[in-house]
Amino acid sequence: MSENKKIVEKYMDGFNKSDHEQILSCLTEDVEWILPGVFHLSGKDEFDKAIENEAFVGRPAIAVTRMVEEENTVVAEGTVRVKKPDNGFVNMVFCDVFVMKNGLINKLTSYLMEMK
């Protein structure tokens, strides 16, 4: 497995554990996180605040089903299950596009869709 894929794997593992320090260690200081049509965050501080939010409780369950890499870009797709405050669950599929810089995640574009 390439070093870039290992960083993405470590990042995903950090989300599964809600480990902010592990997640942030995978990012450049000027990281961007884009969820098209929803938000565009810049910098580690903003990223850290968005790791957990009031829409969901507890830890997500993320399963990566495929990861591909070309040059400085890693694409990961998979599923995520999160618990809502009303004790219900949301199941989603995702495709995350990671642009790497100096061995860290510099830009993340996340495409999410709820499974019905």
mmCIF file of N, CA and C in Angstrom:
data_model
loop_
_atom_site.group_PDB
_atom_site.id
_atom_site.type_symbol
_atom_site.label_atom_id
_atom_site.label_comp_id
_atom_site.label_asym_id
_atom_site.label_seq_id
_atom_site.Cartn_x
_atom_site.Cartn_y
_atom_site.Cartn_z
ATOM 1 N N MET A 1 0.849 -1.174 0.000
ATOM 2 C CA MET A 1 0.000 0.000 0.000
ATOM 3 C C MET A 1 0.898 1.242 0.000
ATOM 4 N N SER A 2 0.527 2.232 -0.794
ATOM 5 C CA SER A 2 1.325 3.455 -0.890
ATOM 6 C C SER A 2 1.225 4.278 0.397
ATOM 7 N N GLU A 3 2.161 5.199 0.566
ATOM 8 C CA GLU A 3 2.153 6.078 1.745
ATOM 9 C C GLU A 3 0.906 6.961 1.753
ATOM 10 N N ASN A 4 0.484 7.444 0.585
ATOM 11 C CA ASN A 4 -0.725 8.270 0.525
ATOM 12 C C ASN A 4 -1.957 7.487 0.977
ATOM 13 N N LYS A 5 -2.081 6.253 0.509
ATOM 14 C CA LYS A 5 -3.217 5.423 0.926
ATOM 15 C C LYS A 5 -3.159 5.127 2.420
ATOM 16 N N LYS A 6 -1.962 4.939 2.953
ATOM 17 C CA LYS A 6 -1.824 4.698 4.397
ATOM 18 C C LYS A 6 -2.310 5.898 5.203
ATOM 19 N N ILE A 7 -2.015 7.111 4.734
ATOM 20 C CA ILE A 7 -2.487 8.316 5.432
ATOM 21 C C ILE A 7 -4.009 8.392 5.380
ATOM 22 N N VAL A 8 -4.598 8.100 4.227
ATOM 23 C CA VAL A 8 -6.065 8.119 4.111
ATOM 24 C C VAL A 8 -6.672 7.055 5.021
ATOM 25 N N GLU A 9 -6.067 5.886 5.071
ATOM 26 C CA GLU A 9 -6.542 4.819 5.957
ATOM 27 C C GLU A 9 -6.465 5.261 7.426
ATOM 28 N N LYS A 10 -5.374 5.903 7.804
ATOM 29 C CA LYS A 10 -5.209 6.413 9.174
ATOM 30 C C LYS A 10 -6.263 7.478 9.481
ATOM 31 N N TYR A 11 -6.538 8.340 8.516
ATOM 32 C CA TYR A 11 -7.569 9.376 8.643
ATOM 33 C C TYR A 11 -8.943 8.738 8.893
ATOM 34 N N MET A 12 -9.295 7.753 8.082
ATOM 35 C CA MET A 12 -10.589 7.070 8.237
ATOM 36 C C MET A 12 -10.671 6.366 9.589
ATOM 37 N N ASP A 13 -9.599 5.731 10.003
ATOM 38 C CA ASP A 13 -9.551 5.070 11.303
ATOM 39 C C ASP A 13 -9.768 6.089 12.422
ATOM 40 N N GLY A 14 -9.181 7.264 12.276
ATOM 41 C CA GLY A 14 -9.381 8.326 13.263
ATOM 42 C C GLY A 14 -10.835 8.724 13.381
ATOM 43 N N PHE A 15 -11.545 8.818 12.255
ATOM 44 C CA PHE A 15 -12.979 9.137 12.296
ATOM 45 C C PHE A 15 -13.759 8.023 12.983
ATOM 46 N N ASN A 16 -13.426 6.777 12.690
ATOM 47 C CA ASN A 16 -14.127 5.659 13.335
ATOM 48 C C ASN A 16 -13.960 5.676 14.849
ATOM 49 N N LYS A 17 -12.852 6.241 15.330
ATOM 50 C CA LYS A 17 -12.581 6.304 16.771
ATOM 51 C C LYS A 17 -12.903 7.677 17.363
ATOM 52 N N SER A 18 -13.360 8.610 16.519
ATOM 53 C CA SER A 18 -13.561 10.010 16.937
ATOM 54 C C SER A 18 -12.300 10.566 17.590
ATOM 55 N N ASP A 19 -11.156 10.236 17.015
ATOM 56 C CA ASP A 19 -9.856 10.650 17.531
ATOM 57 C C ASP A 19 -9.381 11.891 16.768
ATOM 58 N N HIS A 20 -9.704 13.056 17.324
ATOM 59 C CA HIS A 20 -9.363 14.314 16.658
ATOM 60 C C HIS A 20 -7.867 14.417 16.370
ATOM 61 N N GLU A 21 -7.041 14.068 17.335
ATOM 62 C CA GLU A 21 -5.590 14.186 17.170
ATOM 63 C C GLU A 21 -5.100 13.337 15.998
ATOM 64 N N GLN A 22 -5.611 12.110 15.901
ATOM 65 C CA GLN A 22 -5.201 11.231 14.801
ATOM 66 C C GLN A 22 -5.645 11.806 13.465
ATOM 67 N N ILE A 23 -6.880 12.289 13.405
ATOM 68 C CA ILE A 23 -7.393 12.871 12.158
ATOM 69 C C ILE A 23 -6.542 14.069 11.751
ATOM 70 N N LEU A 24 -6.345 14.995 12.690
ATOM 71 C CA LEU A 24 -5.626 16.229 12.388
ATOM 72 C C LEU A 24 -4.169 15.977 12.010
ATOM 73 N N SER A 25 -3.583 14.888 12.505
ATOM 74 C CA SER A 25 -2.190 14.568 12.164
ATOM 75 C C SER A 25 -2.036 14.178 10.695
ATOM 76 N N CYS A 26 -3.134 13.913 10.027
ATOM 77 C CA CYS A 26 -3.112 13.515 8.619
ATOM 78 C C CYS A 26 -3.273 14.706 7.671
ATOM 79 N N LEU A 27 -3.465 15.904 8.221
ATOM 80 C CA LEU A 27 -3.820 17.083 7.434
ATOM 81 C C LEU A 27 -2.709 18.121 7.385
ATOM 82 N N THR A 28 -2.652 18.862 6.277
ATOM 83 C CA THR A 28 -1.779 20.032 6.213
ATOM 84 C C THR A 28 -2.439 21.162 7.003
ATOM 85 N N GLU A 29 -1.658 22.157 7.388
ATOM 86 C CA GLU A 29 -2.201 23.297 8.148
ATOM 87 C C GLU A 29 -3.267 24.046 7.354
ATOM 88 N N ASP A 30 -3.098 24.119 6.027
ATOM 89 C CA ASP A 30 -4.025 24.874 5.181
ATOM 90 C C ASP A 30 -5.041 23.967 4.476
ATOM 91 N N VAL A 31 -5.378 22.862 5.097
ATOM 92 C CA VAL A 31 -6.309 21.895 4.519
ATOM 93 C C VAL A 31 -7.643 22.557 4.163
ATOM 94 N N GLU A 32 -8.243 22.071 3.082
ATOM 95 C CA GLU A 32 -9.597 22.483 2.697
ATOM 96 C C GLU A 32 -10.491 21.257 2.747
ATOM 97 N N TRP A 33 -11.728 21.432 3.245
ATOM 98 C CA TRP A 33 -12.723 20.352 3.226
ATOM 99 C C TRP A 33 -13.965 20.916 2.571
ATOM 100 N N ILE A 34 -14.343 20.306 1.472
ATOM 101 C CA ILE A 34 -15.479 20.780 0.689
ATOM 102 C C ILE A 34 -16.532 19.685 0.619
ATOM 103 N N LEU A 35 -17.741 20.037 0.978
ATOM 104 C CA LEU A 35 -18.908 19.197 0.755
ATOM 105 C C LEU A 35 -19.778 20.033 -0.187
ATOM 106 N N PRO A 36 -19.702 19.763 -1.507
ATOM 107 C CA PRO A 36 -20.349 20.634 -2.484
ATOM 108 C C PRO A 36 -21.814 20.935 -2.141
ATOM 109 N N GLY A 37 -22.120 22.229 -2.157
ATOM 110 C CA GLY A 37 -23.474 22.675 -1.860
ATOM 111 C C GLY A 37 -23.800 22.752 -0.384
ATOM 112 N N VAL A 38 -22.871 22.323 0.488
ATOM 113 C CA VAL A 38 -23.132 22.298 1.929
ATOM 114 C C VAL A 38 -22.158 23.196 2.680
ATOM 115 N N PHE A 39 -20.856 22.958 2.519
ATOM 116 C CA PHE A 39 -19.871 23.814 3.177
ATOM 117 C C PHE A 39 -18.518 23.739 2.491
ATOM 118 N N HIS A 40 -17.686 24.721 2.825
ATOM 119 C CA HIS A 40 -16.298 24.788 2.364
ATOM 120 C C HIS A 40 -15.491 25.335 3.532
ATOM 121 N N LEU A 41 -14.704 24.465 4.161
ATOM 122 C CA LEU A 41 -13.910 24.843 5.324
ATOM 123 C C LEU A 41 -12.445 24.971 4.938
ATOM 124 N N SER A 42 -11.731 25.848 5.651
ATOM 125 C CA SER A 42 -10.298 26.021 5.413
ATOM 126 C C SER A 42 -9.553 26.029 6.733
ATOM 127 N N GLY A 43 -8.459 25.282 6.798
ATOM 128 C CA GLY A 43 -7.592 25.253 7.965
ATOM 129 C C GLY A 43 -7.959 24.171 8.963
ATOM 130 N N LYS A 44 -6.950 23.761 9.732
ATOM 131 C CA LYS A 44 -7.135 22.685 10.714
ATOM 132 C C LYS A 44 -8.150 23.035 11.800
ATOM 133 N N ASP A 45 -8.179 24.297 12.246
ATOM 134 C CA ASP A 45 -9.113 24.675 13.311
ATOM 135 C C ASP A 45 -10.560 24.482 12.876
ATOM 136 N N GLU A 46 -10.898 24.962 11.679
ATOM 137 C CA GLU A 46 -12.262 24.783 11.169
ATOM 138 C C GLU A 46 -12.563 23.307 10.957
ATOM 139 N N PHE A 47 -11.594 22.577 10.443
ATOM 140 C CA PHE A 47 -11.764 21.143 10.207
ATOM 141 C C PHE A 47 -12.064 20.433 11.523
ATOM 142 N N ASP A 48 -11.298 20.753 12.556
ATOM 143 C CA ASP A 48 -11.467 20.129 13.872
ATOM 144 C C ASP A 48 -12.883 20.335 14.405
ATOM 145 N N LYS A 49 -13.412 21.540 14.248
ATOM 146 C CA LYS A 49 -14.761 21.852 14.744
ATOM 147 C C LYS A 49 -15.839 21.064 14.001
ATOM 148 N N ALA A 50 -15.561 20.662 12.762
ATOM 149 C CA ALA A 50 -16.557 19.966 11.942
ATOM 150 C C ALA A 50 -16.485 18.449 12.063
ATOM 151 N N ILE A 51 -15.503 17.927 12.780
ATOM 152 C CA ILE A 51 -15.368 16.473 12.904
ATOM 153 C C ILE A 51 -16.604 15.873 13.555
ATOM 154 N N GLU A 52 -17.114 16.531 14.564
ATOM 155 C CA GLU A 52 -18.359 16.105 15.209
ATOM 156 C C GLU A 52 -19.314 17.289 15.189
ATOM 157 N N ASN A 53 -20.613 17.005 15.054
ATOM 158 C CA ASN A 53 -21.591 18.091 15.067
ATOM 159 C C ASN A 53 -22.887 17.618 15.695
ATOM 160 N N GLU A 54 -23.790 18.569 15.924
ATOM 161 C CA GLU A 54 -25.031 18.271 16.640
ATOM 162 C C GLU A 54 -26.015 17.405 15.858
ATOM 163 N N ALA A 55 -25.794 17.211 14.577
ATOM 164 C CA ALA A 55 -26.707 16.395 13.769
ATOM 165 C C ALA A 55 -26.570 14.906 14.071
ATOM 166 N N PHE A 56 -25.424 14.509 14.647
ATOM 167 C CA PHE A 56 -25.166 13.101 14.923
ATOM 168 C C PHE A 56 -24.562 12.939 16.302
ATOM 169 N N VAL A 57 -24.731 11.758 16.882
ATOM 170 C CA VAL A 57 -24.150 11.469 18.195
ATOM 171 C C VAL A 57 -23.259 10.232 18.092
ATOM 172 N N GLY A 58 -22.278 10.163 18.958
ATOM 173 C CA GLY A 58 -21.395 9.001 18.979
ATOM 174 C C GLY A 58 -20.448 8.959 17.803
ATOM 175 N N ARG A 59 -19.880 7.795 17.617
ATOM 176 C CA ARG A 59 -18.888 7.597 16.560
ATOM 177 C C ARG A 59 -19.546 7.082 15.288
ATOM 178 N N PRO A 60 -19.050 7.516 14.138
ATOM 179 C CA PRO A 60 -19.562 6.945 12.895
ATOM 180 C C PRO A 60 -18.967 5.555 12.684
ATOM 181 N N ALA A 61 -19.622 4.770 11.868
ATOM 182 C CA ALA A 61 -19.076 3.476 11.442
ATOM 183 C C ALA A 61 -18.784 3.603 9.946
ATOM 184 N N ILE A 62 -17.511 3.773 9.632
ATOM 185 C CA ILE A 62 -17.086 3.989 8.248
ATOM 186 C C ILE A 62 -16.437 2.718 7.719
ATOM 187 N N ALA A 63 -16.876 2.300 6.541
ATOM 188 C CA ALA A 63 -16.274 1.141 5.873
ATOM 189 C C ALA A 63 -15.858 1.568 4.468
ATOM 190 N N VAL A 64 -14.575 1.526 4.205
ATOM 191 C CA VAL A 64 -14.064 1.853 2.874
ATOM 192 C C VAL A 64 -14.151 0.591 2.024
ATOM 193 N N THR A 65 -14.816 0.706 0.871
ATOM 194 C CA THR A 65 -14.981 -0.451 -0.006
ATOM 195 C C THR A 65 -13.981 -0.460 -1.164
ATOM 196 N N ARG A 66 -13.452 0.737 -1.482
ATOM 197 C CA ARG A 66 -12.453 0.803 -2.553
ATOM 198 C C ARG A 66 -11.630 2.071 -2.388
ATOM 199 N N MET A 67 -10.345 1.945 -2.679
ATOM 200 C CA MET A 67 -9.450 3.092 -2.652
ATOM 201 C C MET A 67 -8.544 3.005 -3.877
ATOM 202 N N VAL A 68 -8.500 4.086 -4.643
ATOM 203 C CA VAL A 68 -7.640 4.134 -5.823
ATOM 204 C C VAL A 68 -6.783 5.391 -5.756
ATOM 205 N N GLU A 69 -5.652 5.337 -6.432
ATOM 206 C CA GLU A 69 -4.714 6.461 -6.367
ATOM 207 C C GLU A 69 -4.130 6.732 -7.740
ATOM 208 N N GLU A 70 -4.003 8.008 -8.040
ATOM 209 C CA GLU A 70 -3.285 8.434 -9.235
ATOM 210 C C GLU A 70 -2.529 9.702 -8.881
ATOM 211 N N GLU A 71 -1.238 9.681 -9.096
ATOM 212 C CA GLU A 71 -0.350 10.789 -8.755
ATOM 213 C C GLU A 71 -0.577 11.222 -7.308
ATOM 214 N N ASN A 72 -1.016 12.465 -7.077
ATOM 215 C CA ASN A 72 -1.163 12.956 -5.703
ATOM 216 C C ASN A 72 -2.610 12.912 -5.210
ATOM 217 N N THR A 73 -3.449 12.107 -5.847
ATOM 218 C CA THR A 73 -4.869 12.044 -5.493
ATOM 219 C C THR A 73 -5.269 10.622 -5.126
ATOM 220 N N VAL A 74 -5.963 10.504 -3.993
ATOM 221 C CA VAL A 74 -6.514 9.224 -3.544
ATOM 222 C C VAL A 74 -8.028 9.381 -3.483
ATOM 223 N N VAL A 75 -8.746 8.422 -4.043
ATOM 224 C CA VAL A 75 -10.205 8.419 -3.990
ATOM 225 C C VAL A 75 -10.641 7.206 -3.176
ATOM 226 N N ALA A 76 -11.470 7.470 -2.168
ATOM 227 C CA ALA A 76 -11.993 6.391 -1.319
ATOM 228 C C ALA A 76 -13.506 6.414 -1.403
ATOM 229 N N GLU A 77 -14.084 5.237 -1.590
ATOM 230 C CA GLU A 77 -15.543 5.158 -1.547
ATOM 231 C C GLU A 77 -15.939 4.104 -0.541
ATOM 232 N N GLY A 78 -17.157 4.264 -0.012
ATOM 233 C CA GLY A 78 -17.608 3.317 0.986
ATOM 234 C C GLY A 78 -18.934 3.712 1.598
ATOM 235 N N THR A 79 -19.159 3.207 2.800
ATOM 236 C CA THR A 79 -20.410 3.455 3.514
ATOM 237 C C THR A 79 -20.105 4.048 4.884
ATOM 238 N N VAL A 80 -21.081 4.775 5.398
ATOM 239 C CA VAL A 80 -20.968 5.329 6.746
ATOM 240 C C VAL A 80 -22.345 5.257 7.403
ATOM 241 N N ARG A 81 -22.338 4.873 8.666
ATOM 242 C CA ARG A 81 -23.578 4.790 9.455
ATOM 243 C C ARG A 81 -23.376 5.658 10.690
ATOM 244 N N VAL A 82 -24.328 6.578 10.912
ATOM 245 C CA VAL A 82 -24.238 7.473 12.063
ATOM 246 C C VAL A 82 -25.554 7.465 12.826
ATOM 247 N N LYS A 83 -25.448 7.685 14.131
ATOM 248 C CA LYS A 83 -26.624 7.722 14.997
ATOM 249 C C LYS A 83 -27.118 9.158 15.109
ATOM 250 N N LYS A 84 -28.436 9.327 15.010
ATOM 251 C CA LYS A 84 -29.052 10.641 15.158
ATOM 252 C C LYS A 84 -29.433 10.860 16.621
ATOM 253 N N PRO A 85 -29.605 12.108 17.028
ATOM 254 C CA PRO A 85 -29.977 12.401 18.419
ATOM 255 C C PRO A 85 -31.287 11.735 18.862
ATOM 256 N N ASP A 86 -32.191 11.451 17.918
ATOM 257 C CA ASP A 86 -33.471 10.815 18.266
ATOM 258 C C ASP A 86 -33.360 9.295 18.347
ATOM 259 N N ASN A 87 -32.134 8.773 18.365
ATOM 260 C CA ASN A 87 -31.820 7.342 18.438
ATOM 261 C C ASN A 87 -32.023 6.589 17.133
ATOM 262 N N GLY A 88 -32.394 7.277 16.076
ATOM 263 C CA GLY A 88 -32.448 6.643 14.766
ATOM 264 C C GLY A 88 -31.054 6.621 14.148
ATOM 265 N N PHE A 89 -30.945 6.018 12.984
ATOM 266 C CA PHE A 89 -29.661 5.944 12.295
ATOM 267 C C PHE A 89 -29.795 6.471 10.874
ATOM 268 N N VAL A 90 -28.704 6.935 10.330
ATOM 269 C CA VAL A 90 -28.627 7.348 8.936
ATOM 270 C C VAL A 90 -27.532 6.511 8.285
ATOM 271 N N ASN A 91 -27.868 5.895 7.173
ATOM 272 C CA ASN A 91 -26.906 5.123 6.387
ATOM 273 C C ASN A 91 -26.620 5.893 5.102
ATOM 274 N N MET A 92 -25.344 6.089 4.823
ATOM 275 C CA MET A 92 -24.956 6.854 3.647
ATOM 276 C C MET A 92 -23.860 6.128 2.877
ATOM 277 N N VAL A 93 -23.732 6.498 1.626
ATOM 278 C CA VAL A 93 -22.586 6.094 0.822
ATOM 279 C C VAL A 93 -21.771 7.356 0.568
ATOM 280 N N PHE A 94 -20.469 7.188 0.388
ATOM 281 C CA PHE A 94 -19.624 8.352 0.166
ATOM 282 C C PHE A 94 -18.567 8.072 -0.882
ATOM 283 N N CYS A 95 -18.077 9.156 -1.437
ATOM 284 C CA CYS A 95 -16.891 9.133 -2.281
ATOM 285 C C CYS A 95 -16.076 10.348 -1.862
ATOM 286 N N ASP A 96 -14.910 10.121 -1.307
ATOM 287 C CA ASP A 96 -14.027 11.182 -0.840
ATOM 288 C C ASP A 96 -12.824 11.280 -1.770
ATOM 289 N N VAL A 97 -12.548 12.489 -2.224
ATOM 290 C CA VAL A 97 -11.400 12.742 -3.091
ATOM 291 C C VAL A 97 -10.369 13.513 -2.270
ATOM 292 N N PHE A 98 -9.232 12.893 -2.024
ATOM 293 C CA PHE A 98 -8.157 13.466 -1.217
ATOM 294 C C PHE A 98 -7.024 13.920 -2.132
ATOM 295 N N VAL A 99 -6.658 15.180 -2.048
ATOM 296 C CA VAL A 99 -5.485 15.680 -2.759
ATOM 297 C C VAL A 99 -4.378 15.812 -1.722
ATOM 298 N N MET A 100 -3.272 15.141 -1.985
ATOM 299 C CA MET A 100 -2.175 15.059 -1.030
ATOM 300 C C MET A 100 -1.088 16.089 -1.346
ATOM 301 N N LYS A 101 -0.432 16.552 -0.282
ATOM 302 C CA LYS A 101 0.690 17.482 -0.426
ATOM 303 C C LYS A 101 1.718 17.132 0.639
ATOM 304 N N ASN A 102 2.930 16.821 0.209
ATOM 305 C CA ASN A 102 4.005 16.458 1.139
ATOM 306 C C ASN A 102 3.589 15.347 2.103
ATOM 307 N N GLY A 103 2.859 14.362 1.591
ATOM 308 C CA GLY A 103 2.485 13.197 2.391
ATOM 309 C C GLY A 103 1.314 13.397 3.330
ATOM 310 N N LEU A 104 0.593 14.529 3.203
ATOM 311 C CA LEU A 104 -0.572 14.794 4.053
ATOM 312 C C LEU A 104 -1.751 15.216 3.188
ATOM 313 N N ILE A 105 -2.946 15.160 3.770
ATOM 314 C CA ILE A 105 -4.162 15.558 3.063
ATOM 315 C C ILE A 105 -4.223 17.081 3.027
ATOM 316 N N ASN A 106 -4.273 17.634 1.802
ATOM 317 C CA ASN A 106 -4.320 19.085 1.627
ATOM 318 C C ASN A 106 -5.706 19.566 1.216
ATOM 319 N N LYS A 107 -6.455 18.693 0.551
ATOM 320 C CA LYS A 107 -7.806 19.056 0.119
ATOM 321 C C LYS A 107 -8.658 17.797 0.113
ATOM 322 N N LEU A 108 -9.842 17.916 0.674
ATOM 323 C CA LEU A 108 -10.795 16.805 0.699
ATOM 324 C C LEU A 108 -12.117 17.298 0.147
ATOM 325 N N THR A 109 -12.592 16.638 -0.895
ATOM 326 C CA THR A 109 -13.931 16.898 -1.407
ATOM 327 C C THR A 109 -14.746 15.648 -1.126
ATOM 328 N N SER A 110 -15.825 15.819 -0.340
ATOM 329 C CA SER A 110 -16.656 14.689 0.096
ATOM 330 C C SER A 110 -18.005 14.731 -0.605
ATOM 331 N N TYR A 111 -18.357 13.626 -1.225
ATOM 332 C CA TYR A 111 -19.670 13.469 -1.841
ATOM 333 C C TYR A 111 -20.420 12.430 -1.014
ATOM 334 N N LEU A 112 -21.550 12.828 -0.439
ATOM 335 C CA LEU A 112 -22.342 11.945 0.431
ATOM 336 C C LEU A 112 -23.753 11.818 -0.100
ATOM 337 N N MET A 113 -24.316 10.629 0.037
ATOM 338 C CA MET A 113 -25.704 10.417 -0.346
ATOM 339 C C MET A 113 -26.343 9.463 0.656
ATOM 340 N N GLU A 114 -27.501 9.865 1.162
ATOM 341 C CA GLU A 114 -28.220 9.007 2.102
ATOM 342 C C GLU A 114 -28.829 7.828 1.359
ATOM 343 N N MET A 115 -28.722 6.656 1.965
ATOM 344 C CA MET A 115 -29.341 5.452 1.408
ATOM 345 C C MET A 115 -30.739 5.330 1.999
ATOM 346 N N LYS A 116 -31.711 5.137 1.171
ATOM 347 C CA LYS A 116 -33.104 5.022 1.631
ATOM 348 C C LYS A 116 -33.547 3.582 1.602
#
